[in-house]
């Protein structure tokens, strides 16, 4: 296991998941096991891991965005993913590299479409880089970038620049 740990989460069975700059690992209380894709390749440079309200584990990093439902891994994008967040409606939000790899995109994967294999993805913002994602009590989505902090109210983005 790599010592540079980026993310941790406990699954519904009590196992601990670690995302590192090396590989993702699971600790069962006795041993560490490297987590692999369905093709046997380890998940590399995992930056974010969350457990959604249904108990699914989401991994984001070098290998893109993946969901583990307890038995199967499903891939949603191969673009590098930095952050993953589940909003109050069960939508999954990510910050990831854009397709042209020249910027970063804040995307929302609609909860109602996640189980059919063809998720509805909405690109909310495009910035040089996107750090962190959070939803406030009014359902505004907040995120950071090198330009400052921004809020998305469902229709428009408001940028707040530092002074």
mmCIF file of C-alpha atoms in Angstrom:
data_model
loop_
_atom_site.group_PDB
_atom_site.id
_atom_site.type_symbol
_atom_site.label_atom_id
_atom_site.label_comp_id
_atom_site.label_asym_id
_atom_site.label_seq_id
_atom_site.Cartn_x
_atom_site.Cartn_y
_atom_site.Cartn_z
ATOM 1 C CA UNK A 1 0.000 0.000 0.000
ATOM 2 C CA UNK A 2 1.217 3.512 -0.816
ATOM 3 C CA UNK A 3 1.643 5.861 2.172
ATOM 4 C CA UNK A 4 0.126 8.906 0.418
ATOM 5 C CA UNK A 5 -3.575 8.352 1.263
ATOM 6 C CA UNK A 6 -6.071 10.655 -0.493
ATOM 7 C CA UNK A 7 -9.416 9.195 0.634
ATOM 8 C CA UNK A 8 -10.953 6.678 3.037
ATOM 9 C CA UNK A 9 -14.434 5.245 3.522
ATOM 10 C CA UNK A 10 -16.034 2.339 5.384
ATOM 11 C CA UNK A 11 -18.382 0.113 3.376
ATOM 12 C CA UNK A 12 -21.557 -1.582 4.635
ATOM 13 C CA UNK A 13 -19.616 -4.715 5.618
ATOM 14 C CA UNK A 14 -17.164 -2.799 7.836
ATOM 15 C CA UNK A 15 -14.245 -2.977 5.419
ATOM 16 C CA UNK A 16 -12.123 0.138 5.008
ATOM 17 C CA UNK A 17 -11.352 1.443 1.510
ATOM 18 C CA UNK A 18 -8.233 3.564 0.956
ATOM 19 C CA UNK A 19 -7.495 5.612 -2.144
ATOM 20 C CA UNK A 20 -3.780 6.310 -2.508
ATOM 21 C CA UNK A 21 -1.405 7.739 -5.080
ATOM 22 C CA UNK A 22 -0.430 4.117 -5.617
ATOM 23 C CA UNK A 23 -3.502 1.885 -5.713
ATOM 24 C CA UNK A 24 -6.876 1.592 -4.016
ATOM 25 C CA UNK A 25 -6.865 -0.964 -1.196
ATOM 26 C CA UNK A 26 -9.415 -2.629 1.068
ATOM 27 C CA UNK A 27 -8.593 -3.493 4.674
ATOM 28 C CA UNK A 28 -10.737 -6.235 6.241
ATOM 29 C CA UNK A 29 -9.289 -5.889 9.753
ATOM 30 C CA UNK A 30 -6.421 -8.293 9.056
ATOM 31 C CA UNK A 31 -4.984 -7.718 5.593
ATOM 32 C CA UNK A 32 -4.822 -5.125 2.846
ATOM 33 C CA UNK A 33 -5.982 -6.162 -0.629
ATOM 34 C CA UNK A 34 -5.430 -4.126 -3.805
ATOM 35 C CA UNK A 35 -8.735 -3.297 -5.530
ATOM 36 C CA UNK A 36 -8.875 -4.201 -9.233
ATOM 37 C CA UNK A 37 -11.160 -3.430 -12.182
ATOM 38 C CA UNK A 38 -13.200 -6.162 -13.780
ATOM 39 C CA UNK A 39 -10.234 -6.701 -16.160
ATOM 40 C CA UNK A 40 -7.851 -7.326 -13.223
ATOM 41 C CA UNK A 41 -6.022 -3.984 -13.470
ATOM 42 C CA UNK A 42 -5.543 -2.132 -10.133
ATOM 43 C CA UNK A 43 -7.208 1.254 -9.609
ATOM 44 C CA UNK A 44 -4.331 3.747 -9.741
ATOM 45 C CA UNK A 45 -3.915 7.177 -8.133
ATOM 46 C CA UNK A 46 -7.365 7.229 -6.503
ATOM 47 C CA UNK A 47 -8.189 10.767 -5.337
ATOM 48 C CA UNK A 48 -11.731 10.345 -4.018
ATOM 49 C CA UNK A 49 -13.846 7.544 -2.546
ATOM 50 C CA UNK A 50 -17.398 7.940 -1.245
ATOM 51 C CA UNK A 51 -20.215 5.674 -0.127
ATOM 52 C CA UNK A 52 -23.583 6.803 -1.484
ATOM 53 C CA UNK A 53 -26.855 6.482 0.395
ATOM 54 C CA UNK A 54 -27.557 3.133 -1.299
ATOM 55 C CA UNK A 55 -24.245 1.753 -0.004
ATOM 56 C CA UNK A 56 -22.444 1.820 -3.364
ATOM 57 C CA UNK A 57 -18.758 2.720 -3.278
ATOM 58 C CA UNK A 58 -17.586 5.326 -5.823
ATOM 59 C CA UNK A 59 -13.920 5.664 -6.783
ATOM 60 C CA UNK A 60 -12.419 8.542 -8.737
ATOM 61 C CA UNK A 61 -8.873 9.022 -9.975
ATOM 62 C CA UNK A 62 -6.551 8.196 -12.836
ATOM 63 C CA UNK A 63 -8.847 5.422 -14.113
ATOM 64 C CA UNK A 64 -11.948 7.635 -14.193
ATOM 65 C CA UNK A 65 -15.204 7.268 -12.260
ATOM 66 C CA UNK A 66 -16.276 3.817 -11.074
ATOM 67 C CA UNK A 67 -19.143 2.512 -8.921
ATOM 68 C CA UNK A 68 -18.998 -0.726 -6.927
ATOM 69 C CA UNK A 69 -22.429 -2.102 -5.970
ATOM 70 C CA UNK A 70 -21.130 -4.904 -3.742
ATOM 71 C CA UNK A 71 -20.442 -7.321 -6.596
ATOM 72 C CA UNK A 72 -19.743 -5.416 -9.832
ATOM 73 C CA UNK A 73 -17.676 -2.412 -10.886
ATOM 74 C CA UNK A 74 -19.300 -0.070 -13.424
ATOM 75 C CA UNK A 75 -17.315 2.616 -15.252
ATOM 76 C CA UNK A 76 -18.908 6.003 -15.978
ATOM 77 C CA UNK A 77 -15.947 7.925 -17.446
ATOM 78 C CA UNK A 78 -12.296 7.235 -18.180
ATOM 79 C CA UNK A 79 -11.295 10.894 -17.693
ATOM 80 C CA UNK A 80 -9.269 11.633 -14.549
ATOM 81 C CA UNK A 81 -11.619 12.359 -11.612
ATOM 82 C CA UNK A 82 -10.509 14.516 -8.696
ATOM 83 C CA UNK A 83 -13.592 14.800 -6.481
ATOM 84 C CA UNK A 84 -16.872 12.926 -6.047
ATOM 85 C CA UNK A 85 -19.904 14.190 -4.130
ATOM 86 C CA UNK A 86 -23.476 12.901 -3.688
ATOM 87 C CA UNK A 87 -26.083 15.664 -3.403
ATOM 88 C CA UNK A 88 -29.313 15.509 -1.387
ATOM 89 C CA UNK A 89 -31.227 14.125 -4.390
ATOM 90 C CA UNK A 90 -28.775 11.249 -4.901
ATOM 91 C CA UNK A 91 -27.110 12.753 -7.965
ATOM 92 C CA UNK A 92 -23.368 12.180 -8.225
ATOM 93 C CA UNK A 93 -21.233 15.254 -8.888
ATOM 94 C CA UNK A 94 -17.638 15.041 -10.038
ATOM 95 C CA UNK A 95 -14.751 17.250 -10.972
ATOM 96 C CA UNK A 96 -12.856 15.686 -13.846
ATOM 97 C CA UNK A 97 -10.562 16.423 -16.722
ATOM 98 C CA UNK A 98 -12.352 17.597 -19.832
ATOM 99 C CA UNK A 99 -12.269 15.412 -22.940
ATOM 100 C CA UNK A 100 -9.571 17.620 -24.503
ATOM 101 C CA UNK A 101 -7.573 17.531 -21.214
ATOM 102 C CA UNK A 102 -7.158 21.338 -21.317
ATOM 103 C CA UNK A 103 -9.521 22.148 -18.430
ATOM 104 C CA UNK A 104 -11.693 20.580 -15.722
ATOM 105 C CA UNK A 105 -15.447 20.019 -15.728
ATOM 106 C CA UNK A 106 -17.976 19.934 -12.898
ATOM 107 C CA UNK A 107 -20.484 17.261 -13.948
ATOM 108 C CA UNK A 108 -23.724 15.906 -12.502
ATOM 109 C CA UNK A 109 -24.765 12.283 -13.071
ATOM 110 C CA UNK A 110 -28.548 12.140 -12.627
ATOM 111 C CA UNK A 111 -29.556 9.653 -9.907
ATOM 112 C CA UNK A 112 -32.559 8.377 -11.867
ATOM 113 C CA UNK A 113 -30.332 7.361 -14.772
ATOM 114 C CA UNK A 114 -27.473 5.681 -12.866
ATOM 115 C CA UNK A 115 -28.980 2.196 -12.847
ATOM 116 C CA UNK A 116 -29.821 1.868 -16.547
ATOM 117 C CA UNK A 117 -26.232 1.958 -17.841
ATOM 118 C CA UNK A 118 -26.801 5.184 -19.790
ATOM 119 C CA UNK A 119 -26.459 7.972 -17.242
ATOM 120 C CA UNK A 120 -27.664 11.474 -17.979
ATOM 121 C CA UNK A 121 -24.614 13.689 -17.495
ATOM 122 C CA UNK A 122 -24.857 17.477 -17.267
ATOM 123 C CA UNK A 123 -21.714 19.596 -17.498
ATOM 124 C CA UNK A 124 -22.258 22.469 -15.044
ATOM 125 C CA UNK A 125 -18.956 24.353 -15.158
ATOM 126 C CA UNK A 126 -15.646 24.390 -16.976
ATOM 127 C CA UNK A 127 -12.610 25.832 -15.155
ATOM 128 C CA UNK A 128 -8.811 25.498 -15.298
ATOM 129 C CA UNK A 129 -9.095 23.141 -12.273
ATOM 130 C CA UNK A 130 -11.893 22.288 -9.831
ATOM 131 C CA UNK A 131 -11.316 21.512 -6.144
ATOM 132 C CA UNK A 132 -13.882 20.203 -3.684
ATOM 133 C CA UNK A 133 -17.659 20.050 -4.080
ATOM 134 C CA UNK A 134 -20.297 20.785 -1.442
ATOM 135 C CA UNK A 135 -24.061 21.380 -1.331
ATOM 136 C CA UNK A 136 -25.532 23.946 1.088
ATOM 137 C CA UNK A 137 -28.941 23.844 2.793
ATOM 138 C CA UNK A 138 -30.495 25.760 -0.135
ATOM 139 C CA UNK A 139 -29.206 23.108 -2.588
ATOM 140 C CA UNK A 140 -26.584 25.397 -4.124
ATOM 141 C CA UNK A 141 -23.525 23.482 -5.297
ATOM 142 C CA UNK A 142 -20.262 25.113 -4.187
ATOM 143 C CA UNK A 143 -16.853 24.330 -5.672
ATOM 144 C CA UNK A 144 -13.389 25.838 -5.717
ATOM 145 C CA UNK A 145 -10.977 26.677 -8.515
ATOM 146 C CA UNK A 146 -7.760 28.687 -8.906
ATOM 147 C CA UNK A 147 -10.083 31.669 -9.582
ATOM 148 C CA UNK A 148 -11.821 31.411 -6.175
ATOM 149 C CA UNK A 149 -15.050 29.791 -5.056
ATOM 150 C CA UNK A 150 -18.188 29.435 -7.174
ATOM 151 C CA UNK A 151 -21.823 28.550 -6.468
ATOM 152 C CA UNK A 152 -24.291 26.915 -8.862
ATOM 153 C CA UNK A 153 -27.975 27.462 -8.020
ATOM 154 C CA UNK A 154 -29.360 25.041 -10.618
ATOM 155 C CA UNK A 155 -29.411 27.658 -13.375
ATOM 156 C CA UNK A 156 -26.452 30.009 -13.102
ATOM 157 C CA UNK A 157 -22.953 30.091 -11.638
ATOM 158 C CA UNK A 158 -21.852 32.931 -9.379
ATOM 159 C CA UNK A 159 -18.098 33.406 -8.935
ATOM 160 C CA UNK A 160 -16.718 34.811 -5.673
ATOM 161 C CA UNK A 161 -13.161 36.046 -6.087
ATOM 162 C CA UNK A 162 -10.750 36.615 -3.211
ATOM 163 C CA UNK A 163 -9.612 40.142 -2.453
#
